[in-house]
Amino acid sequence: MQTLKLSLLAGAALTLAACSSHPAGTDTMVTSEQLQGSAWQVQRLNGDHVGDALITLNFHEPGRLAGKAACNNYMASYTLDEDTFSVKTGGVTMMACPQPLMALEQQFLTALEDVTAGDINEDGRLVLRGADQVQIEATRQP
């Protein structure tokens, strides 16, 4: 009898998970409307604080992204639907900066290309995620 109850409970849980547009345990994908508005300033990149470096994400219109990548300005396009989020960087200015900023910039641009999902957490932070622990965490600029 106990085994039957557990089997029924497990079946109900699987049915509910299958009806959801997102797998159990994941957050809802961010929308273009939530991304737009004032720019986002990156606070953490792949688990590390970015310190005083200025890294921004400005989703100024659907499908378009631009900002500051620690040293240079960048432009990109993005694709967003209910299950996927992807970014394709386009142009980047070519200013030289001290090596710590250049290395951080390259890490950011690589992470941006690896993004596969995004959400806004309970603290209002934008969290972009990808494979291999890629994560970009940003707050709205005032």
mmCIF file with all atom_site columns, C-alpha atoms in Angstrom:
data_model
loop_
_atom_site.group_PDB
_atom_site.id
_atom_site.type_symbol
_atom_site.label_atom_id
_atom_site.label_alt_id
_atom_site.label_comp_id
_atom_site.label_asym_id
_atom_site.label_entity_id
_atom_site.label_seq_id
_atom_site.pdbx_PDB_ins_code
_atom_site.Cartn_x
_atom_site.Cartn_y
_atom_site.Cartn_z
_atom_site.occupancy
_atom_site.B_iso_or_equiv
_atom_site.pdbx_formal_charge
_atom_site.auth_seq_id
_atom_site.auth_comp_id
_atom_site.auth_asym_id
_atom_site.auth_atom_id
_atom_site.pdbx_PDB_model_num
ATOM 1   C CA . MET A 1 1   ? 0.000  0.000  0.000   1.00 0.00 ? 1   MET A CA 1
ATOM 2   C CA . GLN A 1 2   ? 2.832  2.389  0.913   1.00 0.00 ? 2   GLN A CA 1
ATOM 3   C CA . THR A 1 3   ? 4.554  1.638  -2.427  1.00 0.00 ? 3   THR A CA 1
ATOM 4   C CA . LEU A 1 4   ? 1.342  2.367  -4.335  1.00 0.00 ? 4   LEU A CA 1
ATOM 5   C CA . LYS A 1 5   ? 0.955  5.764  -2.591  1.00 0.00 ? 5   LYS A CA 1
ATOM 6   C CA . LEU A 1 6   ? 4.556  6.683  -3.380  1.00 0.00 ? 6   LEU A CA 1
ATOM 7   C CA . SER A 1 7   ? 4.122  5.612  -7.007  1.00 0.00 ? 7   SER A CA 1
ATOM 8   C CA . LEU A 1 8   ? 0.962  7.715  -7.364  1.00 0.00 ? 8   LEU A CA 1
ATOM 9   C CA . LEU A 1 9   ? 2.646  10.710 -5.733  1.00 0.00 ? 9   LEU A CA 1
ATOM 10  C CA . ALA A 1 10  ? 5.689  10.387 -8.014  1.00 0.00 ? 10  ALA A CA 1
ATOM 11  C CA . GLY A 1 11  ? 3.423  10.083 -11.066 1.00 0.00 ? 11  GLY A CA 1
ATOM 12  C CA . ALA A 1 12  ? 1.506  13.222 -10.081 1.00 0.00 ? 12  ALA A CA 1
ATOM 13  C CA . ALA A 1 13  ? 4.753  15.161 -9.616  1.00 0.00 ? 13  ALA A CA 1
ATOM 14  C CA . LEU A 1 14  ? 6.044  14.073 -13.021 1.00 0.00 ? 14  LEU A CA 1
ATOM 15  C CA . THR A 1 15  ? 2.757  15.031 -14.663 1.00 0.00 ? 15  THR A CA 1
ATOM 16  C CA . LEU A 1 16  ? 2.866  18.514 -13.118 1.00 0.00 ? 16  LEU A CA 1
ATOM 17  C CA . ALA A 1 17  ? 6.482  18.975 -14.159 1.00 0.00 ? 17  ALA A CA 1
ATOM 18  C CA . ALA A 1 18  ? 5.680  17.927 -17.724 1.00 0.00 ? 18  ALA A CA 1
ATOM 19  C CA . CYS A 1 19  ? 2.858  20.473 -17.908 1.00 0.00 ? 19  CYS A CA 1
ATOM 20  C CA . SER A 1 20  ? 5.179  23.296 -16.883 1.00 0.00 ? 20  SER A CA 1
ATOM 21  C CA . SER A 1 21  ? 6.934  25.336 -19.602 1.00 0.00 ? 21  SER A CA 1
ATOM 22  C CA . HIS A 1 22  ? 10.153 25.137 -17.556 1.00 0.00 ? 22  HIS A CA 1
ATOM 23  C CA . PRO A 1 23  ? 11.702 22.139 -15.851 1.00 0.00 ? 23  PRO A CA 1
ATOM 24  C CA . ALA A 1 24  ? 11.125 21.762 -12.116 1.00 0.00 ? 24  ALA A CA 1
ATOM 25  C CA . GLY A 1 25  ? 13.688 23.706 -10.093 1.00 0.00 ? 25  GLY A CA 1
ATOM 26  C CA . THR A 1 26  ? 14.411 26.368 -12.721 1.00 0.00 ? 26  THR A CA 1
ATOM 27  C CA . ASP A 1 27  ? 13.377 29.993 -12.815 1.00 0.00 ? 27  ASP A CA 1
ATOM 28  C CA . THR A 1 28  ? 11.144 31.565 -15.424 1.00 0.00 ? 28  THR A CA 1
ATOM 29  C CA . MET A 1 29  ? 13.047 33.047 -18.356 1.00 0.00 ? 29  MET A CA 1
ATOM 30  C CA . VAL A 1 30  ? 13.381 36.822 -18.315 1.00 0.00 ? 30  VAL A CA 1
ATOM 31  C CA . THR A 1 31  ? 11.401 38.758 -20.953 1.00 0.00 ? 31  THR A CA 1
ATOM 32  C CA . SER A 1 32  ? 12.553 41.510 -23.329 1.00 0.00 ? 32  SER A CA 1
ATOM 33  C CA . GLU A 1 33  ? 10.280 43.944 -21.495 1.00 0.00 ? 33  GLU A CA 1
ATOM 34  C CA . GLN A 1 34  ? 12.037 43.206 -18.188 1.00 0.00 ? 34  GLN A CA 1
ATOM 35  C CA . LEU A 1 35  ? 15.462 43.711 -19.756 1.00 0.00 ? 35  LEU A CA 1
ATOM 36  C CA . GLN A 1 36  ? 14.682 47.069 -21.343 1.00 0.00 ? 36  GLN A CA 1
ATOM 37  C CA . GLY A 1 37  ? 14.802 50.381 -19.503 1.00 0.00 ? 37  GLY A CA 1
ATOM 38  C CA . SER A 1 38  ? 17.846 51.722 -17.735 1.00 0.00 ? 38  SER A CA 1
ATOM 39  C CA . ALA A 1 39  ? 21.114 49.856 -18.222 1.00 0.00 ? 39  ALA A CA 1
ATOM 40  C CA . TRP A 1 40  ? 22.263 46.992 -16.000 1.00 0.00 ? 40  TRP A CA 1
ATOM 41  C CA . GLN A 1 41  ? 25.644 47.227 -14.266 1.00 0.00 ? 41  GLN A CA 1
ATOM 42  C CA . VAL A 1 42  ? 27.514 43.960 -13.799 1.00 0.00 ? 42  VAL A CA 1
ATOM 43  C CA . GLN A 1 43  ? 28.462 43.280 -10.175 1.00 0.00 ? 43  GLN A CA 1
ATOM 44  C CA . ARG A 1 44  ? 29.692 39.680 -10.425 1.00 0.00 ? 44  ARG A CA 1
ATOM 45  C CA . LEU A 1 45  ? 31.189 37.677 -13.267 1.00 0.00 ? 45  LEU A CA 1
ATOM 46  C CA . ASN A 1 46  ? 31.510 33.899 -12.976 1.00 0.00 ? 46  ASN A CA 1
ATOM 47  C CA . GLY A 1 47  ? 31.268 34.154 -9.186  1.00 0.00 ? 47  GLY A CA 1
ATOM 48  C CA . ASP A 1 48  ? 33.815 36.962 -8.730  1.00 0.00 ? 48  ASP A CA 1
ATOM 49  C CA . HIS A 1 49  ? 33.143 40.635 -7.970  1.00 0.00 ? 49  HIS A CA 1
ATOM 50  C CA . VAL A 1 50  ? 34.226 42.932 -10.810 1.00 0.00 ? 50  VAL A CA 1
ATOM 51  C CA . GLY A 1 51  ? 35.483 45.576 -8.370  1.00 0.00 ? 51  GLY A CA 1
ATOM 52  C CA . ASP A 1 52  ? 35.546 49.114 -9.762  1.00 0.00 ? 52  ASP A CA 1
ATOM 53  C CA . ALA A 1 53  ? 35.411 47.984 -13.401 1.00 0.00 ? 53  ALA A CA 1
ATOM 54  C CA . LEU A 1 54  ? 32.459 49.373 -15.321 1.00 0.00 ? 54  LEU A CA 1
ATOM 55  C CA . ILE A 1 55  ? 30.677 46.610 -17.216 1.00 0.00 ? 55  ILE A CA 1
ATOM 56  C CA . THR A 1 56  ? 27.170 47.352 -18.455 1.00 0.00 ? 56  THR A CA 1
ATOM 57  C CA . LEU A 1 57  ? 24.351 45.713 -20.380 1.00 0.00 ? 57  LEU A CA 1
ATOM 58  C CA . ASN A 1 58  ? 21.903 48.014 -22.165 1.00 0.00 ? 58  ASN A CA 1
ATOM 59  C CA . PHE A 1 59  ? 19.018 46.163 -23.827 1.00 0.00 ? 59  PHE A CA 1
ATOM 60  C CA . HIS A 1 60  ? 17.917 49.334 -25.640 1.00 0.00 ? 60  HIS A CA 1
ATOM 61  C CA . GLU A 1 61  ? 15.456 47.588 -27.975 1.00 0.00 ? 61  GLU A CA 1
ATOM 62  C CA . PRO A 1 62  ? 14.284 44.018 -28.546 1.00 0.00 ? 62  PRO A CA 1
ATOM 63  C CA . GLY A 1 63  ? 17.110 41.951 -30.007 1.00 0.00 ? 63  GLY A CA 1
ATOM 64  C CA . ARG A 1 64  ? 19.773 44.651 -29.479 1.00 0.00 ? 64  ARG A CA 1
ATOM 65  C CA . LEU A 1 65  ? 22.340 44.936 -26.692 1.00 0.00 ? 65  LEU A CA 1
ATOM 66  C CA . ALA A 1 66  ? 25.213 47.359 -26.132 1.00 0.00 ? 66  ALA A CA 1
ATOM 67  C CA . GLY A 1 67  ? 27.350 48.538 -23.254 1.00 0.00 ? 67  GLY A CA 1
ATOM 68  C CA . LYS A 1 68  ? 30.743 48.945 -21.686 1.00 0.00 ? 68  LYS A CA 1
ATOM 69  C CA . ALA A 1 69  ? 32.925 45.828 -21.328 1.00 0.00 ? 69  ALA A CA 1
ATOM 70  C CA . ALA A 1 70  ? 35.417 47.096 -18.678 1.00 0.00 ? 70  ALA A CA 1
ATOM 71  C CA . CYS A 1 71  ? 37.580 48.863 -21.262 1.00 0.00 ? 71  CYS A CA 1
ATOM 72  C CA . ASN A 1 72  ? 35.827 49.080 -24.628 1.00 0.00 ? 72  ASN A CA 1
ATOM 73  C CA . ASN A 1 73  ? 32.267 49.586 -25.809 1.00 0.00 ? 73  ASN A CA 1
ATOM 74  C CA . TYR A 1 74  ? 30.507 46.653 -27.454 1.00 0.00 ? 74  TYR A CA 1
ATOM 75  C CA . MET A 1 75  ? 27.416 45.952 -29.534 1.00 0.00 ? 75  MET A CA 1
ATOM 76  C CA . ALA A 1 76  ? 25.576 42.646 -29.713 1.00 0.00 ? 76  ALA A CA 1
ATOM 77  C CA . SER A 1 77  ? 22.344 41.024 -30.718 1.00 0.00 ? 77  SER A CA 1
ATOM 78  C CA . TYR A 1 78  ? 20.315 38.651 -28.591 1.00 0.00 ? 78  TYR A CA 1
ATOM 79  C CA . THR A 1 79  ? 17.612 36.085 -29.112 1.00 0.00 ? 79  THR A CA 1
ATOM 80  C CA . LEU A 1 80  ? 15.157 35.384 -26.347 1.00 0.00 ? 80  LEU A CA 1
ATOM 81  C CA . ASP A 1 81  ? 12.178 33.077 -26.117 1.00 0.00 ? 81  ASP A CA 1
ATOM 82  C CA . GLU A 1 82  ? 10.526 31.126 -23.320 1.00 0.00 ? 82  GLU A CA 1
ATOM 83  C CA . ASP A 1 83  ? 13.230 28.448 -23.254 1.00 0.00 ? 83  ASP A CA 1
ATOM 84  C CA . THR A 1 84  ? 16.454 29.988 -24.600 1.00 0.00 ? 84  THR A CA 1
ATOM 85  C CA . PHE A 1 85  ? 18.550 33.115 -24.378 1.00 0.00 ? 85  PHE A CA 1
ATOM 86  C CA . SER A 1 86  ? 21.545 33.635 -26.641 1.00 0.00 ? 86  SER A CA 1
ATOM 87  C CA . VAL A 1 87  ? 23.868 36.544 -27.350 1.00 0.00 ? 87  VAL A CA 1
ATOM 88  C CA . LYS A 1 88  ? 26.026 37.158 -30.406 1.00 0.00 ? 88  LYS A CA 1
ATOM 89  C CA . THR A 1 89  ? 28.582 39.920 -29.996 1.00 0.00 ? 89  THR A CA 1
ATOM 90  C CA . GLY A 1 90  ? 29.061 42.189 -32.979 1.00 0.00 ? 90  GLY A CA 1
ATOM 91  C CA . GLY A 1 91  ? 31.495 45.070 -32.773 1.00 0.00 ? 91  GLY A CA 1
ATOM 92  C CA . VAL A 1 92  ? 33.906 46.061 -30.018 1.00 0.00 ? 92  VAL A CA 1
ATOM 93  C CA . THR A 1 93  ? 35.964 49.267 -29.972 1.00 0.00 ? 93  THR A CA 1
ATOM 94  C CA . MET A 1 94  ? 39.721 48.741 -29.874 1.00 0.00 ? 94  MET A CA 1
ATOM 95  C CA . MET A 1 95  ? 41.037 50.927 -27.041 1.00 0.00 ? 95  MET A CA 1
ATOM 96  C CA . ALA A 1 96  ? 44.039 49.648 -25.097 1.00 0.00 ? 96  ALA A CA 1
ATOM 97  C CA . CYS A 1 97  ? 43.718 49.455 -21.322 1.00 0.00 ? 97  CYS A CA 1
ATOM 98  C CA . PRO A 1 98  ? 45.799 48.044 -18.466 1.00 0.00 ? 98  PRO A CA 1
ATOM 99  C CA . GLN A 1 99  ? 45.978 44.242 -18.574 1.00 0.00 ? 99  GLN A CA 1
ATOM 100 C CA . PRO A 1 100 ? 43.697 43.514 -15.610 1.00 0.00 ? 100 PRO A CA 1
ATOM 101 C CA . LEU A 1 101 ? 40.864 45.367 -17.371 1.00 0.00 ? 101 LEU A CA 1
ATOM 102 C CA . MET A 1 102 ? 41.616 43.762 -20.732 1.00 0.00 ? 102 MET A CA 1
ATOM 103 C CA . ALA A 1 103 ? 41.529 40.281 -19.157 1.00 0.00 ? 103 ALA A CA 1
ATOM 104 C CA . LEU A 1 104 ? 38.261 41.073 -17.377 1.00 0.00 ? 104 LEU A CA 1
ATOM 105 C CA . GLU A 1 105 ? 36.790 42.412 -20.604 1.00 0.00 ? 105 GLU A CA 1
ATOM 106 C CA . GLN A 1 106 ? 37.697 39.233 -22.492 1.00 0.00 ? 106 GLN A CA 1
ATOM 107 C CA . GLN A 1 107 ? 36.211 37.106 -19.701 1.00 0.00 ? 107 GLN A CA 1
ATOM 108 C CA . PHE A 1 108 ? 32.973 39.135 -19.874 1.00 0.00 ? 108 PHE A CA 1
ATOM 109 C CA . LEU A 1 109 ? 32.671 38.957 -23.666 1.00 0.00 ? 109 LEU A CA 1
ATOM 110 C CA . THR A 1 110 ? 33.288 35.203 -23.595 1.00 0.00 ? 110 THR A CA 1
ATOM 111 C CA . ALA A 1 111 ? 30.711 34.734 -20.827 1.00 0.00 ? 111 ALA A CA 1
ATOM 112 C CA . LEU A 1 112 ? 28.195 36.849 -22.755 1.00 0.00 ? 112 LEU A CA 1
ATOM 113 C CA . GLU A 1 113 ? 28.522 34.572 -25.802 1.00 0.00 ? 113 GLU A CA 1
ATOM 114 C CA . ASP A 1 114 ? 27.978 31.523 -23.560 1.00 0.00 ? 114 ASP A CA 1
ATOM 115 C CA . VAL A 1 115 ? 24.687 32.750 -22.020 1.00 0.00 ? 115 VAL A CA 1
ATOM 116 C CA . THR A 1 116 ? 21.808 30.288 -22.417 1.00 0.00 ? 116 THR A CA 1
ATOM 117 C CA . ALA A 1 117 ? 19.313 31.484 -19.785 1.00 0.00 ? 117 ALA A CA 1
ATOM 118 C CA . GLY A 1 118 ? 18.391 34.535 -17.774 1.00 0.00 ? 118 GLY A CA 1
ATOM 119 C CA . ASP A 1 119 ? 16.088 35.587 -14.996 1.00 0.00 ? 119 ASP A CA 1
ATOM 120 C CA . ILE A 1 120 ? 15.565 38.335 -12.467 1.00 0.00 ? 120 ILE A CA 1
ATOM 121 C CA . ASN A 1 121 ? 15.988 37.006 -8.936  1.00 0.00 ? 121 ASN A CA 1
ATOM 122 C CA . GLU A 1 122 ? 14.021 37.941 -5.823  1.00 0.00 ? 122 GLU A CA 1
ATOM 123 C CA . ASP A 1 123 ? 16.486 40.806 -5.140  1.00 0.00 ? 123 ASP A CA 1
ATOM 124 C CA . GLY A 1 124 ? 15.810 42.345 -8.566  1.00 0.00 ? 124 GLY A CA 1
ATOM 125 C CA . ARG A 1 125 ? 19.208 41.315 -9.950  1.00 0.00 ? 125 ARG A CA 1
ATOM 126 C CA . LEU A 1 126 ? 19.530 40.149 -13.530 1.00 0.00 ? 126 LEU A CA 1
ATOM 127 C CA . VAL A 1 127 ? 21.248 36.760 -13.584 1.00 0.00 ? 127 VAL A CA 1
ATOM 128 C CA . LEU A 1 128 ? 22.467 35.424 -16.931 1.00 0.00 ? 128 LEU A CA 1
ATOM 129 C CA . ARG A 1 129 ? 23.679 31.819 -16.931 1.00 0.00 ? 129 ARG A CA 1
ATOM 130 C CA . GLY A 1 130 ? 25.485 29.460 -19.266 1.00 0.00 ? 130 GLY A CA 1
ATOM 131 C CA . ALA A 1 131 ? 27.361 26.181 -19.214 1.00 0.00 ? 131 ALA A CA 1
ATOM 132 C CA . ASP A 1 132 ? 30.490 25.602 -17.116 1.00 0.00 ? 132 ASP A CA 1
ATOM 133 C CA . GLN A 1 133 ? 29.501 27.946 -14.283 1.00 0.00 ? 133 GLN A CA 1
ATOM 134 C CA . VAL A 1 134 ? 29.151 30.976 -16.573 1.00 0.00 ? 134 VAL A CA 1
ATOM 135 C CA . GLN A 1 135 ? 27.177 33.604 -14.725 1.00 0.00 ? 135 GLN A CA 1
ATOM 136 C CA . ILE A 1 136 ? 26.740 37.340 -15.110 1.00 0.00 ? 136 ILE A CA 1
ATOM 137 C CA . GLU A 1 137 ? 24.973 39.120 -12.258 1.00 0.00 ? 137 GLU A CA 1
ATOM 138 C CA . ALA A 1 138 ? 23.880 42.738 -12.701 1.00 0.00 ? 138 ALA A CA 1
ATOM 139 C CA . THR A 1 139 ? 21.770 45.447 -11.040 1.00 0.00 ? 139 THR A CA 1
ATOM 140 C CA . ARG A 1 140 ? 19.861 48.318 -12.630 1.00 0.00 ? 140 ARG A CA 1
ATOM 141 C CA . GLN A 1 141 ? 21.773 51.562 -12.904 1.00 0.00 ? 141 GLN A CA 1
ATOM 142 C CA . PRO A 1 142 ? 19.951 54.470 -11.307 1.00 0.00 ? 142 PRO A CA 1
#
